[in-house]
mmCIF file of C-alpha atoms in Angstrom:
data_model
loop_
_atom_site.group_PDB
_atom_site.id
_atom_site.type_symbol
_atom_site.label_atom_id
_atom_site.label_comp_id
_atom_site.label_asym_id
_atom_site.label_seq_id
_atom_site.Cartn_x
_atom_site.Cartn_y
_atom_site.Cartn_z
ATOM 1 C CA MET B 4 -67.825 28.357 100.142
ATOM 2 C CA TYR B 5 -69.473 25.660 102.202
ATOM 3 C CA HIS B 6 -69.349 21.918 102.746
ATOM 4 C CA LEU B 7 -72.243 19.966 101.366
ATOM 5 C CA PRO B 8 -73.395 17.382 103.932
ATOM 6 C CA ALA B 9 -75.096 14.020 103.379
ATOM 7 C CA PHE B 10 -73.045 12.554 100.553
ATOM 8 C CA GLY B 11 -71.725 9.572 102.453
ATOM 9 C CA PRO B 12 -67.966 9.469 102.967
ATOM 10 C CA MET B 13 -67.341 12.019 100.191
ATOM 11 C CA GLN B 14 -66.183 15.413 101.375
ATOM 12 C CA ILE B 15 -67.730 17.932 98.999
ATOM 13 C CA THR B 16 -66.982 21.652 99.018
ATOM 14 C CA VAL B 17 -69.087 24.054 97.001
ATOM 15 C CA THR B 18 -67.665 27.404 95.927
ATOM 16 C CA TYR B 19 -69.753 30.052 94.206
ATOM 17 C CA ARG B 20 -67.911 31.872 91.431
ATOM 18 C CA ARG B 21 -68.373 34.014 88.365
ATOM 19 C CA THR B 22 -68.848 31.130 86.014
ATOM 20 C CA SER B 23 -71.509 30.129 83.548
ATOM 21 C CA ARG B 24 -71.732 26.452 84.462
ATOM 22 C CA LEU B 25 -71.267 23.913 87.200
ATOM 23 C CA SER B 26 -67.950 22.062 87.296
ATOM 24 C CA LEU B 27 -66.253 19.676 89.647
ATOM 25 C CA ARG B 28 -62.768 18.519 90.472
ATOM 26 C CA VAL B 29 -61.357 15.755 92.632
ATOM 27 C CA THR B 30 -58.189 16.842 94.443
ATOM 28 C CA PRO B 31 -55.165 14.613 95.041
ATOM 29 C CA THR B 32 -56.188 14.477 98.720
ATOM 30 C CA GLY B 33 -59.568 12.980 97.796
ATOM 31 C CA LYS B 34 -61.773 16.017 98.259
ATOM 32 C CA VAL B 35 -64.478 16.906 95.775
ATOM 33 C CA ASN B 36 -64.709 20.588 94.841
ATOM 34 C CA VAL B 37 -67.745 21.924 93.000
ATOM 35 C CA SER B 38 -67.730 25.370 91.397
ATOM 36 C CA ALA B 39 -71.160 26.855 90.828
ATOM 37 C CA PRO B 40 -72.473 30.097 89.356
ATOM 38 C CA PHE B 41 -73.711 32.537 91.993
ATOM 39 C CA HIS B 42 -77.303 31.897 93.121
ATOM 40 C CA THR B 43 -77.384 28.280 91.907
ATOM 41 C CA PRO B 44 -79.934 26.422 94.077
ATOM 42 C CA GLU B 45 -78.574 23.657 96.277
ATOM 43 C CA THR B 46 -81.018 21.188 94.694
ATOM 44 C CA THR B 47 -79.388 21.856 91.286
ATOM 45 C CA ILE B 48 -75.938 21.300 92.774
ATOM 46 C CA ARG B 49 -77.017 18.061 94.455
ATOM 47 C CA GLN B 50 -78.495 16.781 91.183
ATOM 48 C CA PHE B 51 -75.264 17.694 89.343
ATOM 49 C CA ILE B 52 -73.260 15.687 91.879
ATOM 50 C CA ALA B 53 -75.677 12.750 91.661
ATOM 51 C CA ASP B 54 -75.444 12.790 87.843
ATOM 52 C CA HIS B 55 -71.633 12.657 88.073
ATOM 53 C CA ARG B 56 -71.354 10.277 91.018
ATOM 54 C CA GLN B 57 -69.788 7.444 88.983
ATOM 55 C CA TRP B 58 -67.125 9.788 87.574
ATOM 56 C CA ILE B 59 -66.417 11.093 91.097
ATOM 57 C CA GLU B 60 -66.072 7.567 92.509
ATOM 58 C CA ASP B 61 -63.809 6.492 89.619
ATOM 59 C CA SER B 62 -61.658 9.597 90.150
ATOM 60 C CA LEU B 63 -61.434 8.965 93.892
ATOM 61 C CA ARG B 64 -60.279 5.379 93.243
ATOM 62 C CA LYS B 65 -57.673 6.644 90.774
ATOM 63 C CA MET B 66 -56.423 9.257 93.276
ATOM 64 C CA GLU B 67 -56.202 6.586 95.964
ATOM 65 C CA GLY B 68 -54.098 4.411 93.641
ATOM 66 C CA LEU B 69 -51.835 7.346 92.790
ATOM 67 C CA HIS B 70 -51.480 8.125 96.487
ATOM 68 C CA ARG B 71 -50.410 4.517 97.188
ATOM 69 C CA GLN B 72 -47.860 4.651 94.357
ATOM 70 C CA ARG B 73 -46.539 8.000 95.569
ATOM 71 C CA THR B 74 -46.209 6.731 99.143
ATOM 72 C CA SER B 75 -44.452 3.596 97.919
ATOM 73 C CA PHE B 76 -42.042 5.743 95.880
ATOM 74 C CA TYR B 77 -41.068 7.982 98.816
ATOM 75 C CA ASP B 78 -40.818 5.062 101.244
ATOM 76 C CA GLN B 79 -37.812 3.792 99.246
ATOM 77 C CA LEU B 80 -35.662 6.466 100.890
ATOM 78 C CA PRO B 81 -36.089 6.549 104.667
ATOM 79 C CA LEU B 82 -35.625 10.108 105.923
ATOM 80 C CA ARG B 83 -37.181 9.779 109.359
ATOM 81 C CA THR B 84 -34.183 10.800 111.461
ATOM 82 C CA PRO B 85 -31.830 13.780 111.302
ATOM 83 C CA ARG B 86 -28.965 11.355 110.653
ATOM 84 C CA GLN B 87 -30.738 9.795 107.645
ATOM 85 C CA GLN B 88 -31.442 13.261 106.271
ATOM 86 C CA ALA B 89 -27.830 14.394 106.800
ATOM 87 C CA GLU B 90 -26.480 11.287 105.034
ATOM 88 C CA ALA B 91 -28.891 11.778 102.121
ATOM 89 C CA ALA B 92 -27.967 15.476 101.897
ATOM 90 C CA ALA B 93 -24.247 14.602 101.726
ATOM 91 C CA ARG B 94 -24.879 12.080 98.921
ATOM 92 C CA LEU B 95 -27.091 14.493 96.993
ATOM 93 C CA ASP B 96 -24.633 17.355 97.475
ATOM 94 C CA GLY B 97 -21.986 15.235 95.758
ATOM 95 C CA ILE B 98 -24.235 15.167 92.669
ATOM 96 C CA VAL B 99 -25.688 18.677 92.795
ATOM 97 C CA ARG B 100 -22.587 20.804 93.443
ATOM 98 C CA PRO B 101 -20.730 19.677 90.306
ATOM 99 C CA LEU B 102 -23.875 20.382 88.265
ATOM 100 C CA VAL B 103 -24.164 23.876 89.730
ATOM 101 C CA ALA B 104 -20.446 24.449 89.084
ATOM 102 C CA ARG B 105 -20.986 23.419 85.458
ATOM 103 C CA TYR B 106 -24.199 25.342 84.712
ATOM 104 C CA ALA B 107 -23.898 28.535 86.776
ATOM 105 C CA PRO B 108 -21.090 30.011 84.596
ATOM 106 C CA LEU B 109 -22.900 28.981 81.384
ATOM 107 C CA MET B 110 -26.019 30.763 82.600
ATOM 108 C CA ASP B 111 -24.087 33.721 83.985
ATOM 109 C CA VAL B 112 -25.573 33.315 87.445
ATOM 110 C CA GLU B 113 -23.728 33.469 90.710
ATOM 111 C CA PRO B 114 -23.526 29.996 92.256
ATOM 112 C CA PRO B 115 -26.363 29.952 94.760
ATOM 113 C CA LEU B 116 -26.600 28.845 98.335
ATOM 114 C CA ILE B 117 -27.778 25.238 98.156
ATOM 115 C CA ASP B 118 -29.949 23.534 100.713
ATOM 116 C CA TYR B 119 -31.574 20.088 100.858
ATOM 117 C CA LYS B 120 -34.951 19.251 102.423
ATOM 118 C CA PRO B 121 -37.293 16.251 102.323
ATOM 119 C CA PHE B 122 -39.853 17.962 100.068
ATOM 120 C CA ILE B 123 -42.550 15.658 98.747
ATOM 121 C CA SER B 124 -44.669 18.273 97.012
ATOM 122 C CA LYS B 125 -41.903 19.567 94.730
ATOM 123 C CA TRP B 126 -38.427 18.680 93.519
ATOM 124 C CA GLY B 127 -36.873 22.049 94.150
ATOM 125 C CA ASP B 128 -37.419 25.608 95.241
ATOM 126 C CA CYS B 129 -35.720 28.878 94.414
ATOM 127 C CA VAL B 130 -35.605 32.250 96.167
ATOM 128 C CA PRO B 131 -33.923 34.536 93.603
ATOM 129 C CA ALA B 132 -33.713 37.513 95.986
ATOM 130 C CA ARG B 133 -31.546 35.447 98.340
ATOM 131 C CA ASN B 134 -29.733 33.542 95.554
ATOM 132 C CA HIS B 135 -30.826 30.348 97.253
ATOM 133 C CA ILE B 136 -32.050 27.027 95.885
ATOM 134 C CA THR B 137 -33.352 24.012 97.756
ATOM 135 C CA ILE B 138 -33.431 20.529 96.270
ATOM 136 C CA SER B 139 -35.632 17.711 97.569
ATOM 137 C CA LEU B 140 -33.670 14.939 99.222
ATOM 138 C CA TYR B 141 -35.960 12.521 97.391
ATOM 139 C CA ALA B 142 -34.231 13.518 94.156
ATOM 140 C CA LEU B 143 -31.811 10.736 95.129
ATOM 141 C CA LEU B 144 -34.497 8.327 93.899
ATOM 142 C CA LEU B 145 -34.119 9.709 90.363
ATOM 143 C CA PRO B 146 -31.515 9.042 87.673
ATOM 144 C CA THR B 147 -28.695 11.592 87.602
ATOM 145 C CA TRP B 148 -29.943 13.191 84.372
ATOM 146 C CA CYS B 149 -33.323 13.845 86.036
ATOM 147 C CA ILE B 150 -31.532 15.419 89.021
ATOM 148 C CA GLU B 151 -29.670 17.546 86.470
ATOM 149 C CA HIS B 152 -33.031 18.715 85.121
ATOM 150 C CA VAL B 153 -34.134 19.743 88.642
ATOM 151 C CA VAL B 154 -30.888 21.669 89.219
ATOM 152 C CA VAL B 155 -31.028 23.488 85.870
ATOM 153 C CA HIS B 156 -34.722 24.243 86.424
ATOM 154 C CA GLU B 157 -33.938 25.940 89.749
ATOM 155 C CA LEU B 158 -30.926 27.796 88.312
ATOM 156 C CA VAL B 159 -33.121 29.182 85.528
ATOM 157 C CA HIS B 160 -35.424 30.487 88.261
ATOM 158 C CA LEU B 161 -32.538 32.707 89.386
ATOM 159 C CA LEU B 162 -33.027 34.446 86.013
ATOM 160 C CA VAL B 163 -36.808 34.126 85.622
ATOM 161 C CA PRO B 164 -38.913 33.633 88.762
ATOM 162 C CA ASP B 165 -42.018 32.243 87.008
ATOM 163 C CA HIS B 166 -42.766 29.521 84.445
ATOM 164 C CA SER B 167 -43.331 31.911 81.533
ATOM 165 C CA ASP B 168 -42.390 31.409 77.887
ATOM 166 C CA ARG B 169 -39.047 33.076 78.632
ATOM 167 C CA PHE B 170 -38.414 30.577 81.418
ATOM 168 C CA ARG B 171 -39.184 27.629 79.111
ATOM 169 C CA ARG B 172 -36.954 29.052 76.346
ATOM 170 C CA LEU B 173 -34.024 29.363 78.768
ATOM 171 C CA LEU B 174 -34.649 25.925 80.213
ATOM 172 C CA THR B 175 -34.691 24.515 76.681
ATOM 173 C CA ARG B 176 -31.440 26.323 75.865
ATOM 174 C CA TYR B 177 -29.584 24.943 78.881
ATOM 175 C CA PHE B 178 -31.309 21.559 79.206
ATOM 176 C CA PRO B 179 -33.029 20.607 75.942
ATOM 177 C CA ARG B 180 -34.231 17.247 77.320
ATOM 178 C CA TRP B 181 -36.286 18.809 80.129
ATOM 179 C CA ARG B 182 -39.636 17.509 78.850
ATOM 180 C CA GLU B 183 -38.189 14.013 78.553
ATOM 181 C CA ALA B 184 -36.705 14.254 82.072
ATOM 182 C CA ARG B 185 -40.026 15.442 83.485
ATOM 183 C CA ALA B 186 -41.822 12.521 81.794
ATOM 184 C CA GLU B 187 -39.214 10.038 83.072
ATOM 185 C CA THR B 188 -39.554 11.384 86.615
ATOM 186 C CA ARG B 189 -43.317 10.928 86.440
ATOM 187 C CA ARG B 190 -42.917 7.410 85.004
ATOM 188 C CA ILE B 191 -40.594 6.469 87.879
ATOM 189 C CA MET B 192 -43.022 7.816 90.479
ATOM 190 C CA TYR B 193 -46.127 6.313 88.888
ATOM 191 C CA PRO B 194 -44.895 3.230 87.009
ATOM 192 C CA LYS B 195 -48.322 1.716 86.269
ATOM 193 C CA GLN B 196 -49.864 4.729 84.545
#
């Protein structure tokens, strides 16, 4: 893996892999990643990037817009101080605990330890070995039924640690509207998409 210099402000990383063709991806942080078959000459890679420059620039603009929307979404709930976080955790706990009390017996799981953190990269986290779930404080920005989806999702992880077919079947059994809730959450975060 190396960084390809001399492409203006674009940060381009090239990774050689076992692949049959060149491909590229723009990350949410605005980096451009190129995957290339082993032994591909740099001139071929540079030409590939030049041929796809318009697509890269369009993708970077789109990512920048999504980043602005995401920042705007999270800025609605100030969590800069410990006091703000504690107040948000108390409000969220008043929503989450009754949901856990309702679903844990239905799912035959022991009610877990519950924690709240200002996650922005995920809505929840589960550590089955410790019977512990963490819910993002930013879930307060969602409708209650979307928070319910997050809680049930994490409770199902106490039974199935991955996102396999079994996980999705159980999630569907206990919260049939999960796809709708996921779509609504995305619509709330990115309203102009």
